[in-house]
Coordinates of C-alpha atoms and ligand atoms in Angstrom, one line a residue:
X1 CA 121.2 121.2 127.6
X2 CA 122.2 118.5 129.6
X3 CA 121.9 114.6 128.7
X4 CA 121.1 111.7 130.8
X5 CA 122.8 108.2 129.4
X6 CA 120.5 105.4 131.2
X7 CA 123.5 102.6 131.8
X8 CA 122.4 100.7 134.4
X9 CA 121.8 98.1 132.4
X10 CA 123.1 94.8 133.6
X11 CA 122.7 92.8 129.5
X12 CA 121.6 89.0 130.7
X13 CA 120.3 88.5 127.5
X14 CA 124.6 89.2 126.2
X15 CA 125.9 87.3 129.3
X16 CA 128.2 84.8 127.0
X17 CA 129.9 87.6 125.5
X18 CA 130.4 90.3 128.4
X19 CA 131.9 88.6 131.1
X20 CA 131.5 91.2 134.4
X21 CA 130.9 93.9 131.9
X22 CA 128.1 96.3 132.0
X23 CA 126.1 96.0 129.2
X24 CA 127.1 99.9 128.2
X25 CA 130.5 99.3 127.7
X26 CA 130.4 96.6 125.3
X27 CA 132.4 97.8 122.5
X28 CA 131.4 98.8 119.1
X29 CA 134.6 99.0 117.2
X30 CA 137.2 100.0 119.3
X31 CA 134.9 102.3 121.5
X32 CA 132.2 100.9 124.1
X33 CA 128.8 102.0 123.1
X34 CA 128.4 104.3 125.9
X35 CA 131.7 106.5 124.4
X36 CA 130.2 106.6 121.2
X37 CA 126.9 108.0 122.8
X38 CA 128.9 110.5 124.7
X39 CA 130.9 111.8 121.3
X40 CA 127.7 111.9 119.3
X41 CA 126.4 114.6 122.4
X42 CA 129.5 116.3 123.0
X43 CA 129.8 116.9 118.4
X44 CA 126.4 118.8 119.2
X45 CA 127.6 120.9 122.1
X46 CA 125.7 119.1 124.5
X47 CA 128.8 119.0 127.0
X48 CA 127.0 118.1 130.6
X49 CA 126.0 114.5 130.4
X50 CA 124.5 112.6 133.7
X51 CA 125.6 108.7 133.9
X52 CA 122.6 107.1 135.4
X53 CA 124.5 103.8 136.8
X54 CA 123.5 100.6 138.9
X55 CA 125.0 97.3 137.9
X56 CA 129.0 97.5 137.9
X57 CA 128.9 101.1 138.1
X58 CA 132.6 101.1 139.5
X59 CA 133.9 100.1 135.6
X60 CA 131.9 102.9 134.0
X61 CA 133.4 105.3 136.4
X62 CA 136.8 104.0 136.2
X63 CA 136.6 104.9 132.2
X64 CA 134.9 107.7 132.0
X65 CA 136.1 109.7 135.8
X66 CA 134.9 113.6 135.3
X67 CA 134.7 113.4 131.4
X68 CA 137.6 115.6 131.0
X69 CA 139.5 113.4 128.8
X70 CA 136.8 113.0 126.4
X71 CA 135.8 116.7 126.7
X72 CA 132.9 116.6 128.5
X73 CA 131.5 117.3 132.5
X74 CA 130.2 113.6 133.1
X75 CA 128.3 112.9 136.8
X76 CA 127.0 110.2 138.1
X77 CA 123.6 109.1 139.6
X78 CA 124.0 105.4 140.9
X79 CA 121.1 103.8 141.6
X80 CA 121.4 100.8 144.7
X81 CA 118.4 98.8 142.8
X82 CA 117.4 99.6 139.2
X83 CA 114.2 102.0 138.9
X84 CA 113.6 101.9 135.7
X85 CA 113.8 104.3 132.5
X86 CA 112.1 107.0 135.1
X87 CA 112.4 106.2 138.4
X88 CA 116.1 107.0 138.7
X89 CA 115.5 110.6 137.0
X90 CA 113.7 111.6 140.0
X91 CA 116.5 111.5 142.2
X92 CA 118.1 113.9 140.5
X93 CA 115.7 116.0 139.4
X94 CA 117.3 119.1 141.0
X95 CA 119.6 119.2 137.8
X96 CA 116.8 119.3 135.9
X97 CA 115.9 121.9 135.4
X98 CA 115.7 122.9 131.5
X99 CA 115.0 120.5 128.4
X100 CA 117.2 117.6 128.8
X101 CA 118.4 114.2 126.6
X102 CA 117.2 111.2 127.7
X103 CA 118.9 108.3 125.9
X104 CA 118.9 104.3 126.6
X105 CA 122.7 103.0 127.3
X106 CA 122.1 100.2 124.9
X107 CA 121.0 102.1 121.8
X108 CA 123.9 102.7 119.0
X109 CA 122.7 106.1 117.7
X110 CA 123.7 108.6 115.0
X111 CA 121.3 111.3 114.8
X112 CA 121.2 115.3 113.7
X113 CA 120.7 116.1 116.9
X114 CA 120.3 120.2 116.0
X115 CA 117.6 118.9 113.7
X116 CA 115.8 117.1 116.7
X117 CA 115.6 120.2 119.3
X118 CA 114.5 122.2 116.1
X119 CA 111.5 119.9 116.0
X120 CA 111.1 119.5 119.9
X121 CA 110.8 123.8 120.0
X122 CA 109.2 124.6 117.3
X123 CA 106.3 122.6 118.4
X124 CA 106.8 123.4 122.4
X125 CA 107.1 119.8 123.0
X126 CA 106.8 118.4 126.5
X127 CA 108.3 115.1 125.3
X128 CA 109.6 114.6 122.2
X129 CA 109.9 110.8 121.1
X130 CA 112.3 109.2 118.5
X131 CA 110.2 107.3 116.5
X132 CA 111.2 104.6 113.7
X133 CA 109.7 101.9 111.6
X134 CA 111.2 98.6 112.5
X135 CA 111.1 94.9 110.6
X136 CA 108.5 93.4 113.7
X137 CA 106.2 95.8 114.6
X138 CA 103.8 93.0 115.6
X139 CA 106.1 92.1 118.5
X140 CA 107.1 96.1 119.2
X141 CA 105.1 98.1 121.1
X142 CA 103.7 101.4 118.9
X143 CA 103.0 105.0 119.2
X144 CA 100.3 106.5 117.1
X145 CA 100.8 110.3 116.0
X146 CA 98.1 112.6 114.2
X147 CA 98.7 114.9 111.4
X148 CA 101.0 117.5 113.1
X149 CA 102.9 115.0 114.8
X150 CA 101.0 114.8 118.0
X151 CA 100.9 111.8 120.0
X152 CA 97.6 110.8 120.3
X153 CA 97.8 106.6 121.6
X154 CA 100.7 104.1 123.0
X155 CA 99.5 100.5 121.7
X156 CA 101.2 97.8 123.7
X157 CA 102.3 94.8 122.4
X158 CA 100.8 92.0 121.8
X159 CA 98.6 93.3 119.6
X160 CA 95.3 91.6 118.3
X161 CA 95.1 90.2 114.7
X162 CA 92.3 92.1 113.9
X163 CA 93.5 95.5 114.6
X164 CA 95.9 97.6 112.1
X165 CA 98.1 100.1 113.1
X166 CA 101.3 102.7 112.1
X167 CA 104.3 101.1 112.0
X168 CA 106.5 103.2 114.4
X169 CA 108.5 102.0 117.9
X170 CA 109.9 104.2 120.5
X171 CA 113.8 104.4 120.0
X172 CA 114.8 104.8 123.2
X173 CA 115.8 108.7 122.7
X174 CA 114.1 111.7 124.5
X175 CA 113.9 115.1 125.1
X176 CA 112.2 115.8 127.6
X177 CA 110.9 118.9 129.7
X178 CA 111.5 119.0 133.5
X179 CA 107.8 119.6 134.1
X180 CA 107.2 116.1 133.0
X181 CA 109.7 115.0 136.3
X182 CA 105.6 115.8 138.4
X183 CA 104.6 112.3 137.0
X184 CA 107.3 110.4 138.6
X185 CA 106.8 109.1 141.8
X186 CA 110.5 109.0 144.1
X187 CA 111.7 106.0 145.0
X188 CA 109.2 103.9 142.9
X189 CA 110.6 101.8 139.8
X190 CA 108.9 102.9 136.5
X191 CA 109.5 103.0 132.7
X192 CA 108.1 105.7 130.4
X193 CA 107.2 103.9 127.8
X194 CA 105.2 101.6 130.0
X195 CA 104.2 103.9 133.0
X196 CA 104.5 107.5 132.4
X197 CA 103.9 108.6 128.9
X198 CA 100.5 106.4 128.5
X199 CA 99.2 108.3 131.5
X200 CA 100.4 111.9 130.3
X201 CA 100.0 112.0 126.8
X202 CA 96.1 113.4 127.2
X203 CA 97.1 116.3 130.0
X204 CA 100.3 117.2 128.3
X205 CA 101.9 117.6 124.7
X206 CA 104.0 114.7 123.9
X207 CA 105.4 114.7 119.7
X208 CA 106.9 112.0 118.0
X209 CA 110.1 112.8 115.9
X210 CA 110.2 110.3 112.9
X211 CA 113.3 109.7 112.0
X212 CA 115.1 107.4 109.2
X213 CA 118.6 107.3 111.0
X214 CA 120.1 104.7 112.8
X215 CA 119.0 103.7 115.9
X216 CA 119.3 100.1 117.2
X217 CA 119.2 98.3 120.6
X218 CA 121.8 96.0 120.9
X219 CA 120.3 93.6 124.0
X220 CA 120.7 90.4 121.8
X221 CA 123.9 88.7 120.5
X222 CA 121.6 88.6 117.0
X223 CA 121.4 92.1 117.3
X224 CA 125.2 93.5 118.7
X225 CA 126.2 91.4 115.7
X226 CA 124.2 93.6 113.6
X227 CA 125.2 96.4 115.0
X228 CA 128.9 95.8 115.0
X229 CA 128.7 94.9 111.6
X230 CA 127.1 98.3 110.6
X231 CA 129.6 100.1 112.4
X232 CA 132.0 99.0 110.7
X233 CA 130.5 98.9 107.0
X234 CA 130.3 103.3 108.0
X235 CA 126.1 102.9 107.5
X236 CA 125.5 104.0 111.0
X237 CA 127.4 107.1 110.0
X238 CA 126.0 107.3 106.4
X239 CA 122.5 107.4 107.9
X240 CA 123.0 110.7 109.4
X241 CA 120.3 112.9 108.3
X242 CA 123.1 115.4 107.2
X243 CA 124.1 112.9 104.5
X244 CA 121.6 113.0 101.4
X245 CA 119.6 110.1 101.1
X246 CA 118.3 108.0 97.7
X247 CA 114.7 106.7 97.5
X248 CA 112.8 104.7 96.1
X249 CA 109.0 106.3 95.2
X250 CA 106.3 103.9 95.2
X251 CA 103.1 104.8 93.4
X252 CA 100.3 102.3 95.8
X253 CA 97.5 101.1 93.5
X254 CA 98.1 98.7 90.9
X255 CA 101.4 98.8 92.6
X256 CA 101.5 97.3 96.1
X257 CA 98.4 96.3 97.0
X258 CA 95.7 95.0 94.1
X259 CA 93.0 97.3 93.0
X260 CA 90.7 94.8 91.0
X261 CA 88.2 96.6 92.8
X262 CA 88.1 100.0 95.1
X263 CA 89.7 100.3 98.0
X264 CA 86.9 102.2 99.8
X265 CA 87.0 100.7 103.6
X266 CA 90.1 98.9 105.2
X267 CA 89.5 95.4 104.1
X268 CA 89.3 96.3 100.5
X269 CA 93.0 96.4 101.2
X270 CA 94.7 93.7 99.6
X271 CA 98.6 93.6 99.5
X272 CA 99.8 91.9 95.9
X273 CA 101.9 88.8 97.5
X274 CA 105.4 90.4 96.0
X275 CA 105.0 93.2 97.5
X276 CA 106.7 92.7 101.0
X277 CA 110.0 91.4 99.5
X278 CA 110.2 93.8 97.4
X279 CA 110.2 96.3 99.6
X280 CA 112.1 94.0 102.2
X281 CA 114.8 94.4 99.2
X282 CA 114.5 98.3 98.8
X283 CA 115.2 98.2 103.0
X284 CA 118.1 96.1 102.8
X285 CA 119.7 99.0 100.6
X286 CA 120.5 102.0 101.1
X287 CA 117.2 103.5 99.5
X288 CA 114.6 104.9 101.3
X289 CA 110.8 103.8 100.5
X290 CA 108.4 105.8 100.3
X291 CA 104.5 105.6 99.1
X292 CA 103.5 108.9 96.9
X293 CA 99.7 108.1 96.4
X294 CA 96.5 109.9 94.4
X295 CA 93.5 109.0 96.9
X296 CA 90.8 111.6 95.0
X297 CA 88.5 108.9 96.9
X298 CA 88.6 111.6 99.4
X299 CA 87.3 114.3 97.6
X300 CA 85.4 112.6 96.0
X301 CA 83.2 111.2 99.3
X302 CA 83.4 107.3 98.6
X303 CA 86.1 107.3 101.6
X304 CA 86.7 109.7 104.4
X305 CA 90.0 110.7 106.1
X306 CA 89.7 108.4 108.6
X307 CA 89.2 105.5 106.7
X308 CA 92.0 106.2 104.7
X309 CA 94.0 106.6 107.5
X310 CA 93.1 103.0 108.4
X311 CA 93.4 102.1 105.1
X312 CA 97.2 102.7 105.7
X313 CA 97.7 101.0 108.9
X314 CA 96.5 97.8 106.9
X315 CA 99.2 98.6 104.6
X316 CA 101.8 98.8 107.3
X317 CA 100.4 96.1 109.6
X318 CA 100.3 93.8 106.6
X319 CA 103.9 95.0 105.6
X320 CA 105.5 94.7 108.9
X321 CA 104.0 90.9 109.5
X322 CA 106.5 89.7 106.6
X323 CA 109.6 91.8 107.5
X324 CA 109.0 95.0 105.3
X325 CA 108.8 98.5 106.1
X326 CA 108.1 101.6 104.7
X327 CA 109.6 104.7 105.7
X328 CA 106.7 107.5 105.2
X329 CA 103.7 107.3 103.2
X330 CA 102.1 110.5 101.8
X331 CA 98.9 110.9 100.3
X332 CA 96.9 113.5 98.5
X333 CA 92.9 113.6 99.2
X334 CA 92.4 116.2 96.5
X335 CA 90.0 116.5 93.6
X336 CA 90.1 119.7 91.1
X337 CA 86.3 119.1 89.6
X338 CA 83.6 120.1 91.7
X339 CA 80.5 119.6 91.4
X340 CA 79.1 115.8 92.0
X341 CA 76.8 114.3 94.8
X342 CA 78.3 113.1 97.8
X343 CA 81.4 114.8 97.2
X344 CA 83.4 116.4 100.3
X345 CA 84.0 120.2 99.5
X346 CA 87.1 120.8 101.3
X347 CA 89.3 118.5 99.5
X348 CA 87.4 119.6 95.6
X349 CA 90.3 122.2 95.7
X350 CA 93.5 122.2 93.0
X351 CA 96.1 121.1 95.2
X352 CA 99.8 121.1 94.6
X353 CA 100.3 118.0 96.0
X354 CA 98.3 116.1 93.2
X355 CA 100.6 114.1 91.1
X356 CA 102.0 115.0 88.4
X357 CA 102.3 118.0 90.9
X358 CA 105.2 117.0 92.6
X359 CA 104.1 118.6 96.0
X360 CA 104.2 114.8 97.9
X361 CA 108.1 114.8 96.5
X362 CA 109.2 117.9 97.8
X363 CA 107.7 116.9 100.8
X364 CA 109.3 114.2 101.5
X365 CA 112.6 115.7 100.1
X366 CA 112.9 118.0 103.0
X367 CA 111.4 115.8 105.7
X368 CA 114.1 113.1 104.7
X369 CA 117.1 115.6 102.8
X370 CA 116.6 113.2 99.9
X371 CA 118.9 113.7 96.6
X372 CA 116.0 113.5 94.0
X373 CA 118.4 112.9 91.3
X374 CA 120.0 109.6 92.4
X375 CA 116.1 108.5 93.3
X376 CA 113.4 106.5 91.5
X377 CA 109.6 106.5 91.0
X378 CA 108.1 103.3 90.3
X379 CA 104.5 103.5 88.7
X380 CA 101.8 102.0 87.2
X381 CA 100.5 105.4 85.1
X382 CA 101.7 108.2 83.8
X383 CA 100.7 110.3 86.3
X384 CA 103.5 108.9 88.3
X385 CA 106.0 109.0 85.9
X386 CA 105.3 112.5 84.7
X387 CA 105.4 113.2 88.4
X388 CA 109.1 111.4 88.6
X389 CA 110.0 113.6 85.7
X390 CA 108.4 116.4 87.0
X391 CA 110.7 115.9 90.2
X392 CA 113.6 115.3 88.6
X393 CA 113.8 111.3 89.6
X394 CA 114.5 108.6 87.7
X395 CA 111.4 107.1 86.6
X396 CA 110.1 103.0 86.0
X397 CA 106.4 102.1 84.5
X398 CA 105.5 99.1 85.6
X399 CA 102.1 97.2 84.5
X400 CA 99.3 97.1 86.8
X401 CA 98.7 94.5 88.9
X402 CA 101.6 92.5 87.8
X403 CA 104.4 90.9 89.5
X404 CA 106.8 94.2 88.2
X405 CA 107.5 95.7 91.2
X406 CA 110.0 92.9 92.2
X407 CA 111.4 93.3 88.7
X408 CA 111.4 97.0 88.8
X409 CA 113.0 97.0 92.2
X410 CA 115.5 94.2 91.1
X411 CA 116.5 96.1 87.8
X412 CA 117.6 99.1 89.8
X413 CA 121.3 98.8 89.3
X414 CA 122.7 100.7 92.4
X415 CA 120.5 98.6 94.8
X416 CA 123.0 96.4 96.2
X417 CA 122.5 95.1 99.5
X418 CA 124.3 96.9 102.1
X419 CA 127.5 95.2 103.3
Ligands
ZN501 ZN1 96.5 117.3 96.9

């Protein structure tokens, strides 16, 4: 497979700190960003990379030259104005011709990338998306997925107060099919997030890879100083989704949002006012969180699918306003007794995912490679700590409806803020 680095970008936003430096060749520790991006390809065998250039395209040549020192075949496209994310991939389409890497020049990344063309051929993707929950989804533009991962809507930002959605941003990674190259019109400047994918997504099968390793722009001084500093700390590294990962289970009723009365329709929805922080605590660690909820609702015909679905984008629209995030939320719409009016027969079955089944768990322990026993379960009943046991984690009761999520979260020795 061949990958295209996008490094025409010129980084006015960085101007203070780059002096005549393209913005892909600011370094991050002793290696500009661009070399780390070309080391994390060539450590998966991806050896033919394409340096889409524009702006002071002479430096990034005069660093890189053929790619032999570095161990890879590097070309170069170089683009006389800048066309955008897509534009420039149409003039050299003729090397296009299998799946291919797309990847923004101002993205620090450390990613399993084996894992990611698993996903992008086992569903015959088109375009596989890189997709994250961020801290500000409400200024982040969003892709919604279905079930199996499809991408079925692009929501723009801004986005209207009324309206809830998924928390989860484009992260400026691809793979891509050449047969997606048809959409692109030569010679014209255009972006896929803005121009391409939102026209394509109905005619051809676009998936979103959710992922819970690092990828982070670094357009904004605010935001290479993040990035530096994570460099050096090793948690871009550490994030790897080869390296285990600890989380934190959160049971949602009685625990992050209150439940006084049902939660039936999306404005029953009511997050407790701890809630956010701490989960904005659990994110600043090196925890994952992750809602394992009961919703029997379902079964039991007071709330259908799709109103749980929305249901959830209140919870993450709500969560993402004050800074939090959550990093995958299973549910489990099962009921075992049958037999009462209204009730919707296809989820009156006995699941394996109801807990104390500890189906949601192992679910997540594979989607995320999650070391259960260095992990947590906060809940409000037993049915979530017999779950936790079940599972092998570390279990916390807390009281319904009181503050004791903060205090559960803050009594979890290991969760130091990372450095
Ligand atoms: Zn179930």
């Amino acid at each position: 497979m061949r990958a295209v680095i996008l490094a025409g970008g010129l980084g006015t936003r960085l101007n203070k700190i780059i002096k005549n430096l393209p913005k892909p060749m600011i370094k991050i520790g002793r290696l500009p960003i661009l070399a780390h991006q070309v080391e994390l390809f060539k450590k998966y065998g991806i050896k033919n990379i394409t340096l889409a250039t524009c702006y002071l395209s002479e430096v990034i040549e005069k660093y890189f030259k053929n790619g032999q020192d570095f161990g890879v075949r590097i070309n170069y496209s170089k683009e006389e104005n800048p066309l955008g994310t897509a534009g420039g991939l149409k003039e050299i389409e003729s090397q296009l011709k299998n799946d291919f890497f797309l990847l923004y020049g101002d993205v620090m990344v450390d990613l399993d990338i084996a894992e990611l063309i698993s996903f992008h051929k086992s569903k015959k993707s088109a375009c596989t998306l890189v997709l994250h929950p961020n801290d500000h989804p409400q200024d982040s533009d969003l892709v919604e997925i279905d079930g199996k991962q499809r991408i079925i809507a692009f929501h723009p930002k801004p986005h209207p107060e009324n309206k809830y959605f998924n928390n989860l941003v484009n992260a400026g990674l691809y793979v891509l099919s050449p047969k997606i190259l048809k959409y692109i019109k030569r010679g014209i400047k255009s972006d896929f997030g803005k121009d391409i994918f939102p026209k394509i997504f109905k005619k051809e099968k676009l998936y979103g890879y959710v992922t819970a390793e690092y990828l982070k722009d670094m357009g904004t001084p605010d935001r290479l100083a993040e990035v530096q500093k994570d460099y050096k700390s090793g948690k871009i590294a550490g994030l790897n989704r080869k390296n285990k990962r600890r989380a934190i289970f959160l049971d949602r009723d009685g625990v992050i949002n209150d439940t006084s009365d049902d939660v039936c329709k999306t404005e029953d929805f009511k997050l407790f006012p701890w809630a956010s922080e701490a989960i904005k605590k659990i994110n600043a660690s090196e925890f994952l969180a992750i809602v394992i909820t009961n919703q029997p609702a379902v079964a039991k015909g007071f709330c259908s699918i799709e109103e749980l679905d929305e249901i959830h984008k209140r919870m993450e629209t709500l969560l993402g306003r004050e800074g939090a995030k959550l990093d995958a939320v299973y549910f489990c719409p099962h009921h075992p007794d049958k037999g009462f009016a209204g009730e919707n027969p296809k989820y009156k079955i006995n699941c394996d995912c109801r807990k104390p089944k500890i189906g949601l768990v192992k679910r997540a322990e594979k989607d995320f490679n999650i070391n259960l026993k260095k992990s947590y379960f906060i809940g409000d009943s037993w049915r979530d700590i017999l779950c936790g046991k079940n599972a092998g984690v570390k279990t916390i009761k807390i009281e319904p409806g009181k503050k004791n999520l903060a205090q559960a979260v803050n009594s979890i020795y290991f969760l130091k803020p990372r450095q």
